[in-house]
Short mmCIF file of C-alpha atoms in Angstrom, two decimals:
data_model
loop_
_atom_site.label_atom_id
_atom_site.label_comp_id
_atom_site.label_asym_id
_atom_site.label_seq_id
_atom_site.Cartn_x
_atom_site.Cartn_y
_atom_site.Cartn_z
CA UNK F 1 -122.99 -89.84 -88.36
CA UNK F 2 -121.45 -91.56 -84.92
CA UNK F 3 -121.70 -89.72 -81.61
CA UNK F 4 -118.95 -89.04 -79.09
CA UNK F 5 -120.17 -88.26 -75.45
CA UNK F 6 -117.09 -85.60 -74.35
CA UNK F 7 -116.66 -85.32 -70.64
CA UNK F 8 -113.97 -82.00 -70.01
CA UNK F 9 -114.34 -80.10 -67.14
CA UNK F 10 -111.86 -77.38 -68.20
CA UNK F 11 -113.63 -75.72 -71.02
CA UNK F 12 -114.06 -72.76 -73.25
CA UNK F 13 -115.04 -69.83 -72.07
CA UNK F 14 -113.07 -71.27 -69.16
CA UNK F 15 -108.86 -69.80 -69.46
CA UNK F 16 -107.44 -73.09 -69.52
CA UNK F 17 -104.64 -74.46 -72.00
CA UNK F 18 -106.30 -77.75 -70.53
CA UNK F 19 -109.54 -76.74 -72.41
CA UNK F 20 -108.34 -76.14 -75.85
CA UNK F 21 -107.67 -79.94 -76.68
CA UNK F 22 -111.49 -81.01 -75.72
CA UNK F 23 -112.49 -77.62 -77.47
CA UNK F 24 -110.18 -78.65 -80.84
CA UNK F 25 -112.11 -81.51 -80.79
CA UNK F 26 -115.75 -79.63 -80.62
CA UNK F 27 -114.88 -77.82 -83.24
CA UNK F 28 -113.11 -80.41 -85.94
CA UNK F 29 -114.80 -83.74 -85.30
CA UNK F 30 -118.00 -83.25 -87.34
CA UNK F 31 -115.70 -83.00 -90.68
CA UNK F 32 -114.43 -86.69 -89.89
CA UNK F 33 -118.04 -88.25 -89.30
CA UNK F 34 -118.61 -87.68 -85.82
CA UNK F 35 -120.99 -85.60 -83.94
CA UNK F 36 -119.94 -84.22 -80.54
CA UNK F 37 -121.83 -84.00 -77.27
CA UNK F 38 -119.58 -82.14 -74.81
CA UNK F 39 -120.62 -82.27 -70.73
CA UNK F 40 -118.56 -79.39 -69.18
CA UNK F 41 -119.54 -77.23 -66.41
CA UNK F 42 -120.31 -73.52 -66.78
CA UNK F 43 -117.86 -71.34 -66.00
CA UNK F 44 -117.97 -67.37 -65.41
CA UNK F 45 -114.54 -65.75 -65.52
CA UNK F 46 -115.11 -63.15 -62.95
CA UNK F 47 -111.98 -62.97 -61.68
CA UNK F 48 -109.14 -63.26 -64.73
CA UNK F 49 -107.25 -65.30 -61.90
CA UNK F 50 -107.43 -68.58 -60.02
CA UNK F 51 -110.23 -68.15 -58.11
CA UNK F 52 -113.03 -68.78 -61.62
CA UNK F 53 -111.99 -71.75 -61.36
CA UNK F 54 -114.35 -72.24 -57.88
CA UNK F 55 -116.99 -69.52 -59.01
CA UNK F 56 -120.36 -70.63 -58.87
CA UNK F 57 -122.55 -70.73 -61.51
CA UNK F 58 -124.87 -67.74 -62.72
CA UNK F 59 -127.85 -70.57 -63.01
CA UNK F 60 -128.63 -73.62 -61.11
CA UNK F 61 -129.70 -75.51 -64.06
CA UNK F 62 -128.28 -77.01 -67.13
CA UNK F 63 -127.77 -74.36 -70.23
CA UNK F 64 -127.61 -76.39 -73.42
CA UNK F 65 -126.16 -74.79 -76.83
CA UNK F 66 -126.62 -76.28 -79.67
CA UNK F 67 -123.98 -75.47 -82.57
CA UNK F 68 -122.98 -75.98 -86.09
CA UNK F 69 -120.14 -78.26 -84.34
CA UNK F 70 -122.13 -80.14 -81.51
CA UNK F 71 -123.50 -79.95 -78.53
CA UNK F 72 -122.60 -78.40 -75.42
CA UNK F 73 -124.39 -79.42 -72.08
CA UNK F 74 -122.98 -76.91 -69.30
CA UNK F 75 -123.84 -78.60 -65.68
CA UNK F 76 -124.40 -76.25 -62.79
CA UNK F 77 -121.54 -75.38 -60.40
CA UNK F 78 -121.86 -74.95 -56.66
CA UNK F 79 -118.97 -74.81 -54.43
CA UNK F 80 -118.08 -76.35 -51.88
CA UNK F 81 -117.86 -75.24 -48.37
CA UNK F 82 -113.53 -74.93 -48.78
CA UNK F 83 -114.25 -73.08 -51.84
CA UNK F 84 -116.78 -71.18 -50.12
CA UNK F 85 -114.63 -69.84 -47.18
CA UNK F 86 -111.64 -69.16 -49.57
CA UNK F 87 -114.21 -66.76 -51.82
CA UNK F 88 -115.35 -64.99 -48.78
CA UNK F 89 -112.10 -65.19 -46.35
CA UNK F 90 -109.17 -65.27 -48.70
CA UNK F 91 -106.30 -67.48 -48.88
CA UNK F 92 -104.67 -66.50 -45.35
CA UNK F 93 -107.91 -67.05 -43.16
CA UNK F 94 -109.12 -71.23 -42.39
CA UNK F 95 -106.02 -72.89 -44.52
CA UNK F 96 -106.41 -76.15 -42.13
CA UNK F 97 -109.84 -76.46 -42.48
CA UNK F 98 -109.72 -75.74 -46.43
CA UNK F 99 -107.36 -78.19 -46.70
CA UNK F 100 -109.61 -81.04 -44.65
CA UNK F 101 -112.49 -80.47 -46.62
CA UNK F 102 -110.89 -80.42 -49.87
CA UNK F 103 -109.02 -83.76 -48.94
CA UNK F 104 -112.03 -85.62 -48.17
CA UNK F 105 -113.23 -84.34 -51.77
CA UNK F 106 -110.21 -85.93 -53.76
CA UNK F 107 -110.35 -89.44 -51.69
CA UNK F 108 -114.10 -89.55 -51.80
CA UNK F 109 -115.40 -88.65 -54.82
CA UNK F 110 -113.71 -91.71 -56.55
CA UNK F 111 -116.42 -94.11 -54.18
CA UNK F 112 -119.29 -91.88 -54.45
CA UNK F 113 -120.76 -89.52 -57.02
CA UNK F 114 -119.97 -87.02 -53.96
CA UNK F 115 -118.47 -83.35 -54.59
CA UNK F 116 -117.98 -80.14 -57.26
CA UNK F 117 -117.13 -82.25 -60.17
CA UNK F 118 -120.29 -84.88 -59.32
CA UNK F 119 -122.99 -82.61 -61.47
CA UNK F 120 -120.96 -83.45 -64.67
CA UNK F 121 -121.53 -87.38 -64.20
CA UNK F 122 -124.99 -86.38 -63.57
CA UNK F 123 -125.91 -84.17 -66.31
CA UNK F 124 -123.85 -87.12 -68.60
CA UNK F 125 -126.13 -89.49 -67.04
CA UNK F 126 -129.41 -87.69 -67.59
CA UNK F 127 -128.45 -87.26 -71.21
CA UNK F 128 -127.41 -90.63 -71.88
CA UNK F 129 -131.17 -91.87 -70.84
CA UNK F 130 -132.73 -90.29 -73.62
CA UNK F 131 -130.01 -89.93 -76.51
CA UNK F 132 -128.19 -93.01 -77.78
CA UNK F 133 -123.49 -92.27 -78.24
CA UNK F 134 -121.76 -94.39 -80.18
CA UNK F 135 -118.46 -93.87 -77.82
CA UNK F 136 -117.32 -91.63 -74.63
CA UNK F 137 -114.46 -90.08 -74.30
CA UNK F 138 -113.37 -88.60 -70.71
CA UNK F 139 -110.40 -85.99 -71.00
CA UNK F 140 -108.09 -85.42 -67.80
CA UNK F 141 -107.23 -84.51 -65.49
CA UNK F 142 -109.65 -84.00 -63.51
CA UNK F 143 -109.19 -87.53 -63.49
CA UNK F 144 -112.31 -88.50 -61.68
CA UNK F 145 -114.11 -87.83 -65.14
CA UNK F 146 -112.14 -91.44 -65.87
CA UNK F 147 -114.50 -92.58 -63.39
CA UNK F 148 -117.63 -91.08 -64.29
CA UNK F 149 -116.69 -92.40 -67.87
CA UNK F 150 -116.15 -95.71 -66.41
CA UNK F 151 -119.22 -95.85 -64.64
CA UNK F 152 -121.43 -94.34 -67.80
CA UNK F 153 -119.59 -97.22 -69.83
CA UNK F 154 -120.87 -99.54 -67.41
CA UNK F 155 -124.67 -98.31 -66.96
CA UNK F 156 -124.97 -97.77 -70.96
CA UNK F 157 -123.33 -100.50 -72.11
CA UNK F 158 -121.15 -97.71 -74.73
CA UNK F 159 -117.25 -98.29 -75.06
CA UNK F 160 -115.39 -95.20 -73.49
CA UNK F 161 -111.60 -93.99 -74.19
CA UNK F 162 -109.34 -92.15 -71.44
CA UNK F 163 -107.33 -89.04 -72.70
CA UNK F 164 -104.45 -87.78 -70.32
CA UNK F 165 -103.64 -84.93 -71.10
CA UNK F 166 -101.13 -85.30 -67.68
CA UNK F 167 -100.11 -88.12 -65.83
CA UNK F 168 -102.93 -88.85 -63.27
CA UNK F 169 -101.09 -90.84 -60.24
CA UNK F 170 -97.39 -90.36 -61.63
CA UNK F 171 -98.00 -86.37 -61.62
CA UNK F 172 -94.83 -84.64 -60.33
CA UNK F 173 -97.31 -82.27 -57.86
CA UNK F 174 -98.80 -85.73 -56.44
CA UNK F 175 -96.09 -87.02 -55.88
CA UNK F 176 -95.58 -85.23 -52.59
CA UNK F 177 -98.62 -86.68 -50.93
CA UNK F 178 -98.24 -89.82 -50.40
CA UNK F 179 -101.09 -91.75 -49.30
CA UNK F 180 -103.03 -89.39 -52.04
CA UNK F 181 -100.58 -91.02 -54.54
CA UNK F 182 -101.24 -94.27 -53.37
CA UNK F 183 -104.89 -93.63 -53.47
CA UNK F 184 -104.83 -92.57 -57.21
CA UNK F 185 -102.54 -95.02 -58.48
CA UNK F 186 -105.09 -97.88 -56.80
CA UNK F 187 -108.30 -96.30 -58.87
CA UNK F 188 -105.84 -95.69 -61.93
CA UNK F 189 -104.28 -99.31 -61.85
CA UNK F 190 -108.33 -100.21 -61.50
CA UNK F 191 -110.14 -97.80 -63.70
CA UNK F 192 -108.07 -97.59 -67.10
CA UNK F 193 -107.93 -101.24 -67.99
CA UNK F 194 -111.84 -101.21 -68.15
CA UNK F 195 -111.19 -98.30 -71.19
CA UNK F 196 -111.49 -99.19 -74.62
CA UNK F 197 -108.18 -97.51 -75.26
CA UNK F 198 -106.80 -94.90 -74.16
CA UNK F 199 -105.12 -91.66 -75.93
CA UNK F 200 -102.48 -89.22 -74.45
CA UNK F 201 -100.29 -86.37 -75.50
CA UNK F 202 -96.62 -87.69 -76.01
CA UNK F 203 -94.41 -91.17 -76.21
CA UNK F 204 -93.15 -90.68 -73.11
CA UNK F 205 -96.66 -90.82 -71.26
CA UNK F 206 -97.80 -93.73 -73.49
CA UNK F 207 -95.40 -95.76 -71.80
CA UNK F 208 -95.42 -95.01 -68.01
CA UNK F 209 -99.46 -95.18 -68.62
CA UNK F 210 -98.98 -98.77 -70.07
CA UNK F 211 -96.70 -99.59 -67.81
CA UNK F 212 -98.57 -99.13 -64.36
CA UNK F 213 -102.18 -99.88 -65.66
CA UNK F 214 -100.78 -103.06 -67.98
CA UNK F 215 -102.57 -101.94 -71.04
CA UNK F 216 -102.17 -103.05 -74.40
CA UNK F 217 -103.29 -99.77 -76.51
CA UNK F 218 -102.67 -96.46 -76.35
CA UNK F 219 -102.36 -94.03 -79.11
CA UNK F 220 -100.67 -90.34 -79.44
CA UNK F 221 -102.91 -87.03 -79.88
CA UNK F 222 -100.73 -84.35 -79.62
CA UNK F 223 -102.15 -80.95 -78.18
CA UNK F 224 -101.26 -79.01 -81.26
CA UNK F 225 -102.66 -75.80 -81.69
CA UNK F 226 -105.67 -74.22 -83.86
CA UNK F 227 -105.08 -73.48 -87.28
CA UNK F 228 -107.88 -71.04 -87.63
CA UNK F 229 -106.67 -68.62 -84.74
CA UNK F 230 -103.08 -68.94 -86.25
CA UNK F 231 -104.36 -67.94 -89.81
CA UNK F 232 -106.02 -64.90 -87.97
CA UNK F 233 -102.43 -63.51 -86.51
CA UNK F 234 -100.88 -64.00 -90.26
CA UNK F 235 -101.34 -60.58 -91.34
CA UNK F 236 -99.61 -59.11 -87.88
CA UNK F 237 -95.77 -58.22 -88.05
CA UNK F 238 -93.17 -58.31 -85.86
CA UNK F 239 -92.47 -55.61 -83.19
CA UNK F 240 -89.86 -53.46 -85.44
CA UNK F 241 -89.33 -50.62 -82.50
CA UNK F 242 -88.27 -52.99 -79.78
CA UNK F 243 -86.46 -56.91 -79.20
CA UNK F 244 -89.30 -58.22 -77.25
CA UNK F 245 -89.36 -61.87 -75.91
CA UNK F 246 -92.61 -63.44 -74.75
CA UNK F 247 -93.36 -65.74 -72.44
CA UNK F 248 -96.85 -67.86 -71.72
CA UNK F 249 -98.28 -70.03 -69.06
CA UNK F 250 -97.25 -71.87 -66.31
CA UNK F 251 -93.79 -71.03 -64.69
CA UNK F 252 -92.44 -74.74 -62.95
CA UNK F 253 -90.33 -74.54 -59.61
CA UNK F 254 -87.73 -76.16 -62.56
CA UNK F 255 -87.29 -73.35 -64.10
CA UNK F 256 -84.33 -71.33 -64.02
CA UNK F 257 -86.20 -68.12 -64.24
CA UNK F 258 -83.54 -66.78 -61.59
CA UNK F 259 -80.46 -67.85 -63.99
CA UNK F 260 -82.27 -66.22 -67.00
CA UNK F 261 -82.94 -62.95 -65.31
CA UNK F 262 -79.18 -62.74 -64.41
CA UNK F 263 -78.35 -63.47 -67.57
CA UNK F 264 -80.59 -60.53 -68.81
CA UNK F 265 -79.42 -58.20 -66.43
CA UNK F 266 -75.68 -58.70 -67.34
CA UNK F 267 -76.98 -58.43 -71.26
CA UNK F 268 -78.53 -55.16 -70.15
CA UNK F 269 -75.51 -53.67 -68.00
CA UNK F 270 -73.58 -53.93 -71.23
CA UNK F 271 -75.68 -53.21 -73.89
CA UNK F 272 -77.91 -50.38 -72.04
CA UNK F 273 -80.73 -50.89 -74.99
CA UNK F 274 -83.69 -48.65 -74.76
CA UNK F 275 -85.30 -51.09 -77.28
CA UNK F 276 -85.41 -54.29 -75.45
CA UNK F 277 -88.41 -55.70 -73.66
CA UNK F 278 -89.81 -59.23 -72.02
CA UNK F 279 -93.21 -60.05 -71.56
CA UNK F 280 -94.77 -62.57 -69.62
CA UNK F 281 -98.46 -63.16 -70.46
CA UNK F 282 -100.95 -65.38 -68.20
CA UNK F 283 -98.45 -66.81 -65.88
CA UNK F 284 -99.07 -68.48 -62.84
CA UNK F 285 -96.60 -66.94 -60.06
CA UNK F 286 -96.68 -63.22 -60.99
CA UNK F 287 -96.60 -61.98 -57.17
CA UNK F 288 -93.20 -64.16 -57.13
CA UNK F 289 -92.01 -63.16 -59.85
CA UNK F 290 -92.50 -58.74 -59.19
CA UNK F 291 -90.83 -60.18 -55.50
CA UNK F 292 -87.68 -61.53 -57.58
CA UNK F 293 -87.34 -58.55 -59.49
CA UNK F 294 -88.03 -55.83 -56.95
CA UNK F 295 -85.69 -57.14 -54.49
CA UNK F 296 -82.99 -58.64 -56.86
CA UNK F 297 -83.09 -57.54 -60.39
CA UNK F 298 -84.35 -53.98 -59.51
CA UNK F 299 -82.83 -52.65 -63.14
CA UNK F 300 -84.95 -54.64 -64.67
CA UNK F 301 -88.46 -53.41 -63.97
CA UNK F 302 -88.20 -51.22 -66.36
CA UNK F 303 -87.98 -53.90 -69.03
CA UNK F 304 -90.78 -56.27 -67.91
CA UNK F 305 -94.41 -56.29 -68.50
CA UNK F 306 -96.51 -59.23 -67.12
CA UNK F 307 -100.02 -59.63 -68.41
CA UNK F 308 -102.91 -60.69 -67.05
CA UNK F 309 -104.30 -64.50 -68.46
CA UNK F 310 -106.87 -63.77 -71.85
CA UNK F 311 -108.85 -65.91 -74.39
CA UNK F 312 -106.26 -68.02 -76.17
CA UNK F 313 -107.66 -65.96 -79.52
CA UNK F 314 -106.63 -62.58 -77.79
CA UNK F 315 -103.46 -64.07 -76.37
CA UNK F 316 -101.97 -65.42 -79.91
CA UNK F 317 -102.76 -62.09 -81.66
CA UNK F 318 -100.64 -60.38 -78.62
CA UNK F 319 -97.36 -62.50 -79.12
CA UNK F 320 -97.04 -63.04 -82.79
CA UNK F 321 -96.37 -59.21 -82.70
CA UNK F 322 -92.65 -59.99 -80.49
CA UNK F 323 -89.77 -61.27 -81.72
CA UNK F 324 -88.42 -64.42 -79.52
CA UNK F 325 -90.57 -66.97 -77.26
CA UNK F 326 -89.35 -68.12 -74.50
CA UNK F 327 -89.06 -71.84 -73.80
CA UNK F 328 -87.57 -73.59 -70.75
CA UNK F 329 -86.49 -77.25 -71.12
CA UNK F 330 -89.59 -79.74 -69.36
CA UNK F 331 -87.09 -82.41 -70.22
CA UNK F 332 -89.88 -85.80 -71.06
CA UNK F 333 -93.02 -83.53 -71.13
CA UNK F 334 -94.00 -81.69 -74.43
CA UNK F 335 -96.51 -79.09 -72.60
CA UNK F 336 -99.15 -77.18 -74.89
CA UNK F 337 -97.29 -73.61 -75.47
CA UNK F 338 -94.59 -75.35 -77.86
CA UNK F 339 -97.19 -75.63 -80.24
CA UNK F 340 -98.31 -72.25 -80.35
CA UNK F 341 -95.02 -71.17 -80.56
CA UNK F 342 -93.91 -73.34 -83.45
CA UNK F 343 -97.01 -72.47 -85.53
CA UNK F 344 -96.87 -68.48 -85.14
CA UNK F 345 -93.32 -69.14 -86.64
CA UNK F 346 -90.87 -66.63 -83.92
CA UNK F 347 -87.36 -68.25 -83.12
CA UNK F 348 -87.66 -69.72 -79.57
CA UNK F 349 -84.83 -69.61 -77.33
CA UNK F 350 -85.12 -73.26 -75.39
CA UNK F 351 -83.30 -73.17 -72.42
CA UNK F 352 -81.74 -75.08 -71.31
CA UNK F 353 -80.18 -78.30 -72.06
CA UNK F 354 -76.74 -78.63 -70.03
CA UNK F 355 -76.77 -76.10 -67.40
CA UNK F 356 -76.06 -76.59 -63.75
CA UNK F 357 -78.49 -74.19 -62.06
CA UNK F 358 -81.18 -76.10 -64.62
CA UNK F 359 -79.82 -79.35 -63.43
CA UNK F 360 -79.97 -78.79 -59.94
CA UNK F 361 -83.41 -77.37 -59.80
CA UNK F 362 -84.92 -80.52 -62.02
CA UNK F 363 -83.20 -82.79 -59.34
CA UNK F 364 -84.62 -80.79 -56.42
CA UNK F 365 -88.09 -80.21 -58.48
CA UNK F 366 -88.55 -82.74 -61.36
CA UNK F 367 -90.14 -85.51 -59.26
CA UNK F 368 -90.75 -88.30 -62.31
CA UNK F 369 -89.42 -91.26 -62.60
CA UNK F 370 -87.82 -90.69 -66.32
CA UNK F 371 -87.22 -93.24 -68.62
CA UNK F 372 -84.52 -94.05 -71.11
CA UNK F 373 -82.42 -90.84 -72.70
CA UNK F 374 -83.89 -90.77 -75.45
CA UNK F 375 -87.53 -89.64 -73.85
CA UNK F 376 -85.48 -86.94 -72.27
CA UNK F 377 -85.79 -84.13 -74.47
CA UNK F 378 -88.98 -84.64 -76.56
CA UNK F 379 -89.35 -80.53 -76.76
CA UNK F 380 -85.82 -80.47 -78.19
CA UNK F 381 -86.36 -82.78 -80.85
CA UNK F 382 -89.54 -81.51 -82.26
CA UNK F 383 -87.63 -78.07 -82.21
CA UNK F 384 -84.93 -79.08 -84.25
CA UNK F 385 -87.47 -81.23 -86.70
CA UNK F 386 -89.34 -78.07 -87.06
CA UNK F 387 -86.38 -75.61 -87.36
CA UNK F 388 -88.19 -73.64 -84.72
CA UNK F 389 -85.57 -72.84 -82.16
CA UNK F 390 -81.80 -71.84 -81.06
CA UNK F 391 -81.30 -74.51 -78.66
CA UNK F 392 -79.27 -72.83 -75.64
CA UNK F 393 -76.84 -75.17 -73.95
CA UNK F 394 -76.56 -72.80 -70.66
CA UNK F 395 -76.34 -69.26 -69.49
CA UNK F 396 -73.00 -68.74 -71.05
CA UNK F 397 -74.51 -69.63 -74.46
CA UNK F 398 -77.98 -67.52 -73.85
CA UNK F 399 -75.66 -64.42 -73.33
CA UNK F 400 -73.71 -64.99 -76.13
CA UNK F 401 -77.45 -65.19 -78.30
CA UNK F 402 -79.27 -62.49 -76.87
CA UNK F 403 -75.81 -60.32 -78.08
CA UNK F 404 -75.97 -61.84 -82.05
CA UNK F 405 -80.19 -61.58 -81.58
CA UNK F 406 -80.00 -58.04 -80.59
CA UNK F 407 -77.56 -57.30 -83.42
CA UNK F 408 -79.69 -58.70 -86.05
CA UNK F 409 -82.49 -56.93 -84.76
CA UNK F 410 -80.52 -53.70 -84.47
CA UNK F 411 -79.59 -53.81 -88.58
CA UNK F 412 -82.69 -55.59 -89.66
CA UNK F 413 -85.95 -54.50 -86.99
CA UNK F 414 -87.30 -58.17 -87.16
CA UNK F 415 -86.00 -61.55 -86.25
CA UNK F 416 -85.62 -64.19 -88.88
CA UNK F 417 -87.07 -67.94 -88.41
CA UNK F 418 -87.90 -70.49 -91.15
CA UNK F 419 -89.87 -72.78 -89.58
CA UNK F 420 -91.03 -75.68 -91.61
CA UNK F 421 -92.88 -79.50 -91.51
CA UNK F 422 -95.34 -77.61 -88.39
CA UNK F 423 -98.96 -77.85 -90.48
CA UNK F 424 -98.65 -81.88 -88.70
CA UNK F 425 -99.19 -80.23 -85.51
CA UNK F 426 -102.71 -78.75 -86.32
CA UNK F 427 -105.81 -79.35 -83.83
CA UNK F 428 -107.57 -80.24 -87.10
CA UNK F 429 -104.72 -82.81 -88.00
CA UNK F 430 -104.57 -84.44 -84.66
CA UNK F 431 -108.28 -84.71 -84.34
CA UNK F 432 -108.39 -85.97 -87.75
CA UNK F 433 -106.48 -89.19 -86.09
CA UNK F 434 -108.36 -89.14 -83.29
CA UNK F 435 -111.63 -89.38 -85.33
CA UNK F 436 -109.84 -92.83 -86.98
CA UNK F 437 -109.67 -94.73 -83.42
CA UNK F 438 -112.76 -93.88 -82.43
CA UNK F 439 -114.53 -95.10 -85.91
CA UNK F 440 -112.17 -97.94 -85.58
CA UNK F 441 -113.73 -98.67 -82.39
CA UNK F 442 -117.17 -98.36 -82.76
#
C-alpha cells in the first residue's frame, strides 16, 4: 500500500468546513490503496466561536492516534504573543499592536520556519526521518503548508501536490492589502511550480491558478460532502408543523441578507403565518446580524433562531429536519455548503441571479478578477444539473416563491424536491479520483 504525508491545519475535532475535505480524505483513501499520515495541530474547542482557533494546546507534545483509516500526528499549539493578548484582553484592548505582530507572522513565516503554524513542518519533518511516504499532499489555505510541503519535498526527495481549497494570493479578503498581496503572489508564482501537480475545488480556480503560477496540470476535487453522515439523516423527516428555511456558514459582505430580510418581512406583513421560521446555524456575523434585525426588521425576531457552530455530524441531522436551504449566489466560487445541501435533498432557494441590490454589493464586495461568463455561475449550473433548486432571479421573484412555497406547505406539511445525478458529489467519489493522480504519480 502507498503512503500520503497530509499536511491540514484545519482539522477534525476542529469546526471548520475547511477540515472536512482533508478529513474525507482520512477516512476514504485506504479503500483506493493508499495509507494516510495526516500532520494537523490539536485543537480544543473551548470556545464554540472564533477564538479555538488560537487556543493553546492541552499538551506540549505530539499525541499520535493510530486508526483503522491512518494516522493522525497532532503537533502542539502555542500562541503567539497577538493571540495571547486577544485571549486575555479581548478584541477592543491592543488592536495596533495585534495587528503588528500578526503581520510580521504572515510575511515571515514564508523565509523562516518562524510562527504558530511552524510546529506542523516540524512534527512533518521529524516523522519523515524515520518513516518512508510515497507522496505529500499540503491542503490550503493556510497556504504556508505549500511551503512546508515544498521544503519536505526538497529535504526527502518525495513528490508533493498543492490542494487549494481557496485562492491563496487572488483571495478576495487579500486583496485589500496590498503589499501582503504582492508578497503572496511572489512565494505563490515561486512555490507551486516546484509541485508535482496541483488539485483544487472548481474550473474556475484551475484556471486563474494556472494562469499566474504557469503550470501545466491541475486537476478538479470537488469538496463534496460525506455519504456516511448523509445516510445517517435518511430516516429524519421534514418539519411538518412549521416552513422553516435554514441557513449555514459563512455570511459574505455580498450577500443581500438586507434585501432578503425585506423581502421576508413584506411576506410576513401579508401572510401573518404562525408557522413560518428561518434558521441560521454556525454563521459568522451573528452580532450583525441580531443588530440588523433589532433595529430594522424588529417583526421579525420572533421568526429567527441563530445557532451556535456544531460538529458537521450534529449540524446535518439539525437541517435535514427544515424544509428550504438557503443559498446566495457566490457567482465563480462553488463554496462547500452546496454540497450538503444537494445531498440531504431540500429545495434550495439560490438567490440571486439578476438583482440590483445583489449586483451592487458584488461590485462594491466581490473583489476577483472573473473570467469569461460562462465561469460566472458555477453554483447555478450544478443546481439545475442536479434539480436541486428554484433559481430566484430577484426579490420580486423570491416573494412571489416564498407565497407558492408556503401554499404547498400549507395543503401538504412538507416541501417537495427530486433531486437526482448528486451520488457524483460524494467525499468517497471525489477521493476515489484523487487516489488515481496520486498512484499515477508515484
Amino acid at each position: 500500500m502507498k503512503k500520503i504525508l497530509i499536511l491540514a491545519y484545519d482539522f477534525p475535532p476542529y469546526i471548520s468546513v475547511g477540515g472536512l475535505r482533508p478529513y474525507g480524505w482520512y477516512k476514504n483513501l485506504s479503500e483506493f490503496g493508499i495509507y494516510p499520515i495526516v500532520v494537523t495541530r490539536q485543537w480544543e474547542n473551548k470556545k464554540g466561536n472564533k477564538l479555538d482557533y488560537i487556543l493553546p494546546s492541552k499538551s506540549d507534545y505530539k499525541i499520535i492516534d493510530h486508526n483503522k483509516e491512518g494516522t493522525i500526528i497532532k503537533a502542539p499549539f502555542k500562541p503567539n504573543i497577538s493571540n495571547k493578548l486577544l485571549l486575555k484582553y479581548g478584541e477592543k484592548r491592543f488592536k495596533f499592536i495585534r495587528k503588528l505582530i500578526s503581520a510580521y507572522y504572515e510575511f515571515i513565516q514564508y523565509i523562516f520556519i518562524i510562527g504558530p503554524k511552524a510546529q506542523i513542518y516540524k512534527e512533518a519533518n521529524n516523522f519523515l526521518k524515520e518513516e518512508q511516504v510515497d507522496v505529500i499532499i499540503a491542503t490550503g489555505d493556510p497556504f504556508v503548508l505549500f511551503s512546508y510541503a515544498n521544503k519536505l519535498s526538497k529535504k526527502h526527495n518525495i513528490p508533493w501536490i498543492a490542494d487549494y481549497r481557496d485562492p491563496w494570493s487572488q483571495d478576495i479578503p487579500i486583496q485589500k492589502y496590498k503589499l501582503y498581496q504582492k508578497w503572496c503572489s511572489f512565494f505563490e508564482k515561486k512555490i507551486i511550480p516546484q509541485a508535482k501537480t496541483i488539485t483544487t475545488v472548481s474550473e474556475f480556480l484551475k484556471i486563474k491558478i494556472m494562469e499566474l503560477t504557469k503550470i501545466n496540470n491541475a486537476y478538479i476535487i470537488y469538496n463534496g460532502y460525506d455519504e456516511d453522515l448523509v445516510k445517517m439523516t435518511s430516516h429524519l423527516s421534514q418539519n411538518k408543523d412549521k416552513m422553516s428555511v435554514a441557513y449555514m456558514g459563512t455570511i459574505y459582505d455580498w450577500y443581500p441578507i438586507n434585501n432578503f430580510f425585506m423581502v421576508v418581512l413584506k411576506f410576513i406583513e401579508e401572510y401573518e403565518p404562525n408557522n413560518f421560521e428561518i434558521n441560521f446555524y454556525g454563521i459568522n456575523k451573528e452580532v450583525e446580524l441580531k443588530e440588523l434585525i433589532n433595529t430594522r426588521y424588529k417583526k421579525l425576531e420572533g421568526f429567527i433562531n441563530i445557532y451556535p457552530k456544531m460538529q458537521n455530524s450534529e449540524l446535518l441531522k439539525k437541517i435535514a429536519t427544515d424544509n428550504l436551504f438557503l443559498l446566495f449566489n457566490n457567482y465563480s466560487f462553488l463554496g462547500t455548503k452546496i454540497f450538503d445541501y444537494v445531498a440531504l435533498k431540500r429545495k434550495i432557494l439560490f438567490c440571486y441571479t439578476d438583482d440590483f441590490e445583489s449586483k451592487r454589493l458584488k461590485k462594491q464586495h466581490y473583489l476577483i478578477e472573473e473570467l469569461g461568463s460562462e465561469f460566472q455561475h458555477l453554483q447555478e449550473d450544478m443546481l439545475k444539473s442536479t434539480n436541486s433548486a428554484i433559481i430566484i432571479k430577484d426579490e420580486l421573484h423570491l416573494n412571489d416563491v416564498l407565497k407558492e412555497l408556503y401554499k404547498e406547505f400549507s395543503k401538504k406539511r412538507t416541501i417537495s424536491c427530486d433531486a437526482v445525478n448528486t451520488e457524483m458529489y460524494s467525499r468517497k467519489i471525489q477521493t476515489q479520483e484523487l487516489a488515481k493522480i496520486i498512484l499515477n504519480i508515484v
